[in-house]
PDB file of C-alpha atoms and ligand atoms in Angstrom:
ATOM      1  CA  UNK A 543      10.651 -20.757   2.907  1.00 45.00           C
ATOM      2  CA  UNK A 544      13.709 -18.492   3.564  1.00 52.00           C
ATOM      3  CA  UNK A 545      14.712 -15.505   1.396  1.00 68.00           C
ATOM      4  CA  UNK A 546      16.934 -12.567   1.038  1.00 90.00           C
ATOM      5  CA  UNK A 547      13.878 -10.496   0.318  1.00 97.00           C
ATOM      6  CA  UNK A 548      12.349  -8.660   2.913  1.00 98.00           C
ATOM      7  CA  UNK A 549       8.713  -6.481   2.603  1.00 98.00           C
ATOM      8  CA  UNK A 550       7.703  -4.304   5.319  1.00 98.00           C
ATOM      9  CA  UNK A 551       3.648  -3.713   4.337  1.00 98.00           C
ATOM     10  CA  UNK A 552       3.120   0.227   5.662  1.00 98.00           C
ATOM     11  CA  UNK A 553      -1.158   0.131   6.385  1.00 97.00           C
ATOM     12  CA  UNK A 554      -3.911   1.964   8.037  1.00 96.00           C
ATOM     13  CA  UNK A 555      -6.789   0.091   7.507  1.00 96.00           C
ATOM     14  CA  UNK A 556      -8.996  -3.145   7.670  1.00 97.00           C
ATOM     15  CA  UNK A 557      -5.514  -5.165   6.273  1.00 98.00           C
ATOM     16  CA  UNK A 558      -6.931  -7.437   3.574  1.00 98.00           C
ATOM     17  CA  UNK A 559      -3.815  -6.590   0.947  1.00 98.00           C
ATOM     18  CA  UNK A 560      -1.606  -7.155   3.578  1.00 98.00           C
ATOM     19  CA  UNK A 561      -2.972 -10.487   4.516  1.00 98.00           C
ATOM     20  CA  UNK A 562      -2.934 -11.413   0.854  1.00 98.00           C
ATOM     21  CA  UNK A 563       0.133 -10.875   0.459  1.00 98.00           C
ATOM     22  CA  UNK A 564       2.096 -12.236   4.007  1.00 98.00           C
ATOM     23  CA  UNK A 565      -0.010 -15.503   2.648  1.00 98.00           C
ATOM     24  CA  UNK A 566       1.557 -15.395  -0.881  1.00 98.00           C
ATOM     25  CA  UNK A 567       5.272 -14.446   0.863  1.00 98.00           C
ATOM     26  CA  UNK A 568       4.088 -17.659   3.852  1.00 97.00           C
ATOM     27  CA  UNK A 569       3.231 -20.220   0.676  1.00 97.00           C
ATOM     28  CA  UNK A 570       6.347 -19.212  -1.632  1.00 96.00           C
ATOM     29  CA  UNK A 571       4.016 -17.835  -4.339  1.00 97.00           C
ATOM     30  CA  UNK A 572       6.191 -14.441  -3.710  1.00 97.00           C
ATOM     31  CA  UNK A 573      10.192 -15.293  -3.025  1.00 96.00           C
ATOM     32  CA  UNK A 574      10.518 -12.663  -0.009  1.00 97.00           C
ATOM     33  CA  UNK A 575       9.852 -12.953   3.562  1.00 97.00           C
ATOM     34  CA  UNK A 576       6.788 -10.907   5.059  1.00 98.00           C
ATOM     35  CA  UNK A 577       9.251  -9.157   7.180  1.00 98.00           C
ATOM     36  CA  UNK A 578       6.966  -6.270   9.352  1.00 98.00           C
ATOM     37  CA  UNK A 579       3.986  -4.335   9.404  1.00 98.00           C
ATOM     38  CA  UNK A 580       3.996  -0.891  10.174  1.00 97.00           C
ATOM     39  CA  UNK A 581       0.744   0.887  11.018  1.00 97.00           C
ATOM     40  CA  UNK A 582       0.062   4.444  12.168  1.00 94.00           C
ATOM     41  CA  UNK A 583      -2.585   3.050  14.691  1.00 94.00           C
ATOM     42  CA  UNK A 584      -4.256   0.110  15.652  1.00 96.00           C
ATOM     43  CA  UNK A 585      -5.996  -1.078  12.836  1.00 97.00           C
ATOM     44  CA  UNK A 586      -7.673  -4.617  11.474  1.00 98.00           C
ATOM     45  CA  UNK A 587      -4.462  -4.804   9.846  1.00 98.00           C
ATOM     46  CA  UNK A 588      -2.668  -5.426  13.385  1.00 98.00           C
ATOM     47  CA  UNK A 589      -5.077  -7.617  14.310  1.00 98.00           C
ATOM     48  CA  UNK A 590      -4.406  -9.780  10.949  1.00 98.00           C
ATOM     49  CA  UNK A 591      -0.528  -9.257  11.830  1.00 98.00           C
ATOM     50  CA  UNK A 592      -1.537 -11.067  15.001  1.00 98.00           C
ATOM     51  CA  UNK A 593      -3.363 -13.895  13.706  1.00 98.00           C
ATOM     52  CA  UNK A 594      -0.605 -14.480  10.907  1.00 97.00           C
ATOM     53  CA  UNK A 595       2.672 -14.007  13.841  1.00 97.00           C
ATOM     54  CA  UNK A 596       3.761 -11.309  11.461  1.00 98.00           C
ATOM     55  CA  UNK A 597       6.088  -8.813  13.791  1.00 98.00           C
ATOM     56  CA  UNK A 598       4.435  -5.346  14.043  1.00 98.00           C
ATOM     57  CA  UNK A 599       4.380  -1.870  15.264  1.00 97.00           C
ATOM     58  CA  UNK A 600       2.106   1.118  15.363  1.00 96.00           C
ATOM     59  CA  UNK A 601       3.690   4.336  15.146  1.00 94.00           C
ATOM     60  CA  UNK A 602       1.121   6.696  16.302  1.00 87.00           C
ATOM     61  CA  UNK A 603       1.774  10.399  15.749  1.00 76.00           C
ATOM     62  CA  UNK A 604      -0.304  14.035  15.611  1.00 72.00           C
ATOM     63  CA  UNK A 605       0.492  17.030  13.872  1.00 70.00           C
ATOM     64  CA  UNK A 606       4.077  18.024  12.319  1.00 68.00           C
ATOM     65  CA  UNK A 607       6.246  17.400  14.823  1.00 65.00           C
ATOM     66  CA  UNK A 608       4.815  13.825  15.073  1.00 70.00           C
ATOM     67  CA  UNK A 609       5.061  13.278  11.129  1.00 78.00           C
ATOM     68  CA  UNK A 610       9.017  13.954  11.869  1.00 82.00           C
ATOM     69  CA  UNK A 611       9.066  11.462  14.494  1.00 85.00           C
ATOM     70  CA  UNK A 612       6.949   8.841  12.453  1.00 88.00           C
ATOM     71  CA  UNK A 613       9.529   9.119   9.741  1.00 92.00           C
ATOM     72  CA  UNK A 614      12.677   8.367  12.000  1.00 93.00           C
ATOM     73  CA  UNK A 615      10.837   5.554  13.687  1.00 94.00           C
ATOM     74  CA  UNK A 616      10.073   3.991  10.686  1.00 96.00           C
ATOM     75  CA  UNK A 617      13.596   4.291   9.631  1.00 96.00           C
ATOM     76  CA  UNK A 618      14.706   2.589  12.547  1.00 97.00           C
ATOM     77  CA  UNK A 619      12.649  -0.146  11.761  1.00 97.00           C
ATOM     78  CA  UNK A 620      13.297  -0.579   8.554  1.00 98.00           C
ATOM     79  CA  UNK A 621      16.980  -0.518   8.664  1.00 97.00           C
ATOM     80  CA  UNK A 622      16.955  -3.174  11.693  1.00 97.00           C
ATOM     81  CA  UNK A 623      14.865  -5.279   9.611  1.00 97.00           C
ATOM     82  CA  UNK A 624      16.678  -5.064   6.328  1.00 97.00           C
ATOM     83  CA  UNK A 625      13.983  -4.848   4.878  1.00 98.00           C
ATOM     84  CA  UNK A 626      14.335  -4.295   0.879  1.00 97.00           C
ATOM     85  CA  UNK A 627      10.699  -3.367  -0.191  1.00 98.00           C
ATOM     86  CA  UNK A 628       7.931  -1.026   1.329  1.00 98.00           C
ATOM     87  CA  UNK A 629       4.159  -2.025   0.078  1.00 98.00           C
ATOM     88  CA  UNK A 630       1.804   0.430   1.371  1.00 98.00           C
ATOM     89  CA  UNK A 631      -1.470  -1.054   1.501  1.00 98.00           C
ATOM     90  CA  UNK A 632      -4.230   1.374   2.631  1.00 96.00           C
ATOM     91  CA  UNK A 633      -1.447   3.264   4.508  1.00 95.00           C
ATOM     92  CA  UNK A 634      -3.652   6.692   4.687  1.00 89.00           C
ATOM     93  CA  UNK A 635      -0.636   8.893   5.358  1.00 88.00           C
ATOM     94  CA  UNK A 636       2.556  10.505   3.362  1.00 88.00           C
ATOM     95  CA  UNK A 637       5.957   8.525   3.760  1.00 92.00           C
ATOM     96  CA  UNK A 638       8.145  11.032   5.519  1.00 92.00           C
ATOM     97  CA  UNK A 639      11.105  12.399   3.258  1.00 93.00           C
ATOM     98  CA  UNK A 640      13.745  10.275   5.156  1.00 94.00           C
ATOM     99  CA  UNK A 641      11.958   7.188   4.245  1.00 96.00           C
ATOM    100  CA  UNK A 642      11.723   8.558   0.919  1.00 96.00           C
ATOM    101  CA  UNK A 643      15.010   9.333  -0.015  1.00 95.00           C
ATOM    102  CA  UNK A 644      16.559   5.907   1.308  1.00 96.00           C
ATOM    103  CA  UNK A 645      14.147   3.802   0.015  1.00 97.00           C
ATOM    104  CA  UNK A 646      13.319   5.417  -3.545  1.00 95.00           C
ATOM    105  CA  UNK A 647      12.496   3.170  -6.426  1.00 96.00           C
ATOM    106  CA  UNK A 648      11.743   0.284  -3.461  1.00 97.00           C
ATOM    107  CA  UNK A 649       7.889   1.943  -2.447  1.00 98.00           C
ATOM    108  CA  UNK A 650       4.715   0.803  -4.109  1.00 98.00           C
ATOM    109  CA  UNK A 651       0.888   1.815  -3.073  1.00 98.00           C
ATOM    110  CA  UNK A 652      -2.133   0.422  -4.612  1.00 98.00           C
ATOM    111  CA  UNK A 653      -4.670   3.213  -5.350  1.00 97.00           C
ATOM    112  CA  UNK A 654      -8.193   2.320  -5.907  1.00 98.00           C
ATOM    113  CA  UNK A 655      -8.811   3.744  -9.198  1.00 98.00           C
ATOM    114  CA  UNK A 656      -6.905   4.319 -12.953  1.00 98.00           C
ATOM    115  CA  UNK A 657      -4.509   7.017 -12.364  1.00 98.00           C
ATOM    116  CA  UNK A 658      -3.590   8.940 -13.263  1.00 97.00           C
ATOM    117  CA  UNK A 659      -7.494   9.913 -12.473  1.00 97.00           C
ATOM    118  CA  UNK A 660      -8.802  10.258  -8.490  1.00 98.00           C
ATOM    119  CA  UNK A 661      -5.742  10.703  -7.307  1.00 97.00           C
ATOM    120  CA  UNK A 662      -4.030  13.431  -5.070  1.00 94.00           C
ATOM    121  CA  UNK A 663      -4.389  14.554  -1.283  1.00 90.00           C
ATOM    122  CA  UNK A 664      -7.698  14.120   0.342  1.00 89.00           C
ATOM    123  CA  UNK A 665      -8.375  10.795  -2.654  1.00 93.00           C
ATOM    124  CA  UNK A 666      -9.007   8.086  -0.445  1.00 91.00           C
ATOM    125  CA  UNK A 667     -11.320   5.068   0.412  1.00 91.00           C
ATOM    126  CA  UNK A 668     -15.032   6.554  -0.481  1.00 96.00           C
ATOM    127  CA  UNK A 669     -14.075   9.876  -2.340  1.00 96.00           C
ATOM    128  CA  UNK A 670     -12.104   8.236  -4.429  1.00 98.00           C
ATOM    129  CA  UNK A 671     -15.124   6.279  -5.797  1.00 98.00           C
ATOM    130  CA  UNK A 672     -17.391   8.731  -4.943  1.00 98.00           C
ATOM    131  CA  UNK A 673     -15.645  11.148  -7.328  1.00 98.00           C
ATOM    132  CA  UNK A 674     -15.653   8.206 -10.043  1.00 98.00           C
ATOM    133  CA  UNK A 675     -19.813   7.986 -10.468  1.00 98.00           C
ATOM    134  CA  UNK A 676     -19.712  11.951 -10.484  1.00 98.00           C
ATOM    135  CA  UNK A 677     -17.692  11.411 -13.305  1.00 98.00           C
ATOM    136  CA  UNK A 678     -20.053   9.655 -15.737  1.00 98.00           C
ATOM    137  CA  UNK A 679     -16.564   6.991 -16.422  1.00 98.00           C
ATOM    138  CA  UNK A 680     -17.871   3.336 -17.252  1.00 98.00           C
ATOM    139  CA  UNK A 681     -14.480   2.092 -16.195  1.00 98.00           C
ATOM    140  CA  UNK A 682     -12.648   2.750 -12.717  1.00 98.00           C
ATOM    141  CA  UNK A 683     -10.120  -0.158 -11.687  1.00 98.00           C
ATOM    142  CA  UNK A 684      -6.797  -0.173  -8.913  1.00 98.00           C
ATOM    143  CA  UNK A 685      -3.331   1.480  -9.803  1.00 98.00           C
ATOM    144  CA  UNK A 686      -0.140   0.160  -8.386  1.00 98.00           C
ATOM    145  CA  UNK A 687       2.702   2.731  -8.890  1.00 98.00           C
ATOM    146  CA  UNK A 688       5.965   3.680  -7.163  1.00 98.00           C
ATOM    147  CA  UNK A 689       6.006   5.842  -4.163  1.00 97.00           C
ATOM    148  CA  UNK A 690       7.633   9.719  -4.655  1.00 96.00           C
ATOM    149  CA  UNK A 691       7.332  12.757  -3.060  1.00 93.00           C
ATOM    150  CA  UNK A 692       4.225  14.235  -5.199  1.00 92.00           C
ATOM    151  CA  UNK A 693       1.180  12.485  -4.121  1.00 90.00           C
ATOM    152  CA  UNK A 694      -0.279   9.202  -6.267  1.00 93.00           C
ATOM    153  CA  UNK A 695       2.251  10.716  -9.456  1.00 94.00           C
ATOM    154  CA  UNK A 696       4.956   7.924  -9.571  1.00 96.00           C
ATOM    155  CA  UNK A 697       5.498   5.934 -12.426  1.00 97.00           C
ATOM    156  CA  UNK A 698       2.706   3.353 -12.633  1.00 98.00           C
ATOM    157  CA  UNK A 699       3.989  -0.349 -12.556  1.00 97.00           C
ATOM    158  CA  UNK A 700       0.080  -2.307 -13.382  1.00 98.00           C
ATOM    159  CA  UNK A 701      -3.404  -1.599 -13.682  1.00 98.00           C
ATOM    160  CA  UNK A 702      -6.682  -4.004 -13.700  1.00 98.00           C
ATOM    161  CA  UNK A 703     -10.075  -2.592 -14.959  1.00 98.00           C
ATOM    162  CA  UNK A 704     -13.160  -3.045 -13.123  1.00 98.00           C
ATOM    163  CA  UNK A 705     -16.075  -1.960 -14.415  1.00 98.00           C
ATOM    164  CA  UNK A 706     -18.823   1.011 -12.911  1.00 98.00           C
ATOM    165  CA  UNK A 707     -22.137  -0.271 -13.800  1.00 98.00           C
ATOM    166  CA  UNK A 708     -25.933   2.347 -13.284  1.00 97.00           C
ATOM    167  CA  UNK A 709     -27.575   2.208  -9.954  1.00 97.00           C
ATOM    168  CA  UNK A 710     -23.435   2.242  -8.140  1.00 98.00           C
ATOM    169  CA  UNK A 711     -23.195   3.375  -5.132  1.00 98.00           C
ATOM    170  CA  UNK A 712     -19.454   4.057  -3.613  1.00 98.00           C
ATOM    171  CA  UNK A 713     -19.870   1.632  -1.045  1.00 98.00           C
ATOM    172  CA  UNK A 714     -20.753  -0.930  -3.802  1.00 98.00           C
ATOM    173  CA  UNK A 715     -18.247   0.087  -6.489  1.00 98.00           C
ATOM    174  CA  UNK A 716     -15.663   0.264  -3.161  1.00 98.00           C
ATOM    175  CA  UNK A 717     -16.304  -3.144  -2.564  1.00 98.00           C
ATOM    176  CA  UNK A 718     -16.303  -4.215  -6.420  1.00 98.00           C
ATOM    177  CA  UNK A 719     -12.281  -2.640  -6.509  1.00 98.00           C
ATOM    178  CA  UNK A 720     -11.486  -4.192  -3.432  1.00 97.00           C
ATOM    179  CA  UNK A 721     -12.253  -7.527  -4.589  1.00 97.00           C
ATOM    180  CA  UNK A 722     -10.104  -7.399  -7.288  1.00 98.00           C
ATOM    181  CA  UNK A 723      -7.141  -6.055  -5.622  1.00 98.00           C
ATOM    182  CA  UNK A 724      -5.653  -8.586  -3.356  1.00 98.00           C
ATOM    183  CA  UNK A 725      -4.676 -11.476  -6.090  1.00 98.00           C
ATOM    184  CA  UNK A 726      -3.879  -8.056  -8.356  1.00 98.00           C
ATOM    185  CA  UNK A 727      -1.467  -7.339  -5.754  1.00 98.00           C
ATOM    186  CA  UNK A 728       0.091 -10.225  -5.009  1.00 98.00           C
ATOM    187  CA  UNK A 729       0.422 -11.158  -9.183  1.00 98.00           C
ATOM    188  CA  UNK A 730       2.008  -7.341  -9.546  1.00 98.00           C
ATOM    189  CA  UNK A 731       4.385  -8.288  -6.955  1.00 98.00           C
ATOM    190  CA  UNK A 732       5.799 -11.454  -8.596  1.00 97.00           C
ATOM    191  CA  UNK A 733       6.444  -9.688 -11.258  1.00 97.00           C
ATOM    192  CA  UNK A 734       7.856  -7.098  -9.564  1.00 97.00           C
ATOM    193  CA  UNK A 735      10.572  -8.599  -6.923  1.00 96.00           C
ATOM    194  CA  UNK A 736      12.698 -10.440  -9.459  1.00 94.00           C
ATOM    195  CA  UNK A 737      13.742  -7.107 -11.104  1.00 93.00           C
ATOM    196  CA  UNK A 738      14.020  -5.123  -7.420  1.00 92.00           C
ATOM    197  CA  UNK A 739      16.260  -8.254  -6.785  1.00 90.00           C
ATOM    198  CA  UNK A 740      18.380  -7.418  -9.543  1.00 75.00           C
ATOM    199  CA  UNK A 741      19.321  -3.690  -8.664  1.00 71.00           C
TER     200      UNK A 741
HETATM  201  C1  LIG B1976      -7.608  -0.519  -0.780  1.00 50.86           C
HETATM  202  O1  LIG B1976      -8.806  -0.463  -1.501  1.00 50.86           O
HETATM  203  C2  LIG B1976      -6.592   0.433  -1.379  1.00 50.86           C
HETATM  204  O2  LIG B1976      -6.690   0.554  -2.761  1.00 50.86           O
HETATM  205  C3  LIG B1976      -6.976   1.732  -0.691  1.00 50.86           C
HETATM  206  O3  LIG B1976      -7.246   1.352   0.639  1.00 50.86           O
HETATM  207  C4  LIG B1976      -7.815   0.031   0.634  1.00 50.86           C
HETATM  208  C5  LIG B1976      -7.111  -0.791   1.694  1.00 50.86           C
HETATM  209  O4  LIG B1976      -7.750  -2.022   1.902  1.00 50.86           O
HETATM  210  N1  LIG B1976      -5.890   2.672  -0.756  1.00 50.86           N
HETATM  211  C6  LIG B1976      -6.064   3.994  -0.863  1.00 50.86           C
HETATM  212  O5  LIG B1976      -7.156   4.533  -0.871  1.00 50.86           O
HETATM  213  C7  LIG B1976      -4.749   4.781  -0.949  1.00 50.86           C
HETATM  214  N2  LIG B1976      -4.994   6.103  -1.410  1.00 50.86           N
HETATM  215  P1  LIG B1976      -7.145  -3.091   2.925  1.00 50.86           P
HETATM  216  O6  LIG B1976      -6.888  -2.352   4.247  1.00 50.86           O
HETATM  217  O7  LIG B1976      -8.207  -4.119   3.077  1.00 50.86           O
HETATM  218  O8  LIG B1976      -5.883  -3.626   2.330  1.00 50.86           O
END
């Protein structure tokens, strides 16, 4: 289906959100075009890119300097692409301020956990849920929220509950989140778009 909506998925990981949602954008479920994935290095998210003939690039970078670089890159890419939305999706580094300042009010993240609790630098994949047992909390869940400068604190645009039950390890609550998030993305989105589209 063709659209005038275009998502660029940012990710760093094994790429199942990403997936989810190119598939939702492929079947018309979402009304945008799965326009690019960016990752920061070869990941199982390029691979799915691959599989799916999604166009993608990895923007690999070190220290500082790199981050600078990273930032203009993606900029590049983004503005060639026209693309109108940036999902991060287990995208394990910050957006770089350029990004940020073009493209504010059009980046979300999913976050594995209620925020605004176990979130921050350094809260990601096994700490997060790690730090959620240590916590004695019966309920964890996944956050989707805009994208700003401070770290996890945008405003929050859904949350889904998932339960922490005795005996949880965080491999097993990790993989308890995770399969909740995908169709949590993908309905967020839907709801989502239509008012982006608006603006
Ligand atoms: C997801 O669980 C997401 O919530 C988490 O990374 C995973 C990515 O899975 N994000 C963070 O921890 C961000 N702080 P995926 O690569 O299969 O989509």
């Amino acid at each position: 289906m063709s659209n005038n909506f275009n998502i660029a998925v940012f990710a760093s990981g094994s790429g199942t959100n990403f997936e989810a949602i190119a598939a939702a954008c492929r079947s018309g479920e979402l009304s945008a075009n799965i326009s690019l994935l960016i990752t920061n290095k070869e990941c199982g998210a390029n691979l799915r890119a691959h599989r799916l003939g999604v166009p993608d690039c990895v923007i690999q970078y070190a220290g500082r300097e790199g981050y600078d670089e990273f930032d203009q890159k993606a900029l590049d890419l983004l503005e060639a692409n026209n693309i109108d939305l940036i999902v991060l999706a287990g995208f394990l580094r910050r957006v770089g301020p350029k990004v940020l300042n073009l493209y504010e009010g059009k980046i979300i993240n999913i976050h594995p956990a209620l925020l605004p609790k176990f979130g921050g630098p350094g809260m990601y994949g096994l700490r997060v849920h790690q730090a959620v047992i240590e916590s004695g909390d019966v309920l964890t869940g996944s956050t989707i929220h805009f994208v700003t400068a401070e770290y996890d604190k945008g405003s929050i645009v859904a949350q889904t509950q998932v339960k922490v039950l005795p005996g949880d390890t965080p491999e097993i609550l990790a993989q308890r989140v995770q399969g909740v998030e995908n169709s949590f993305y993908v309905s967020a989105l839907k709801k989502l778009i239509p008012s982006l589209k608006n603006k």
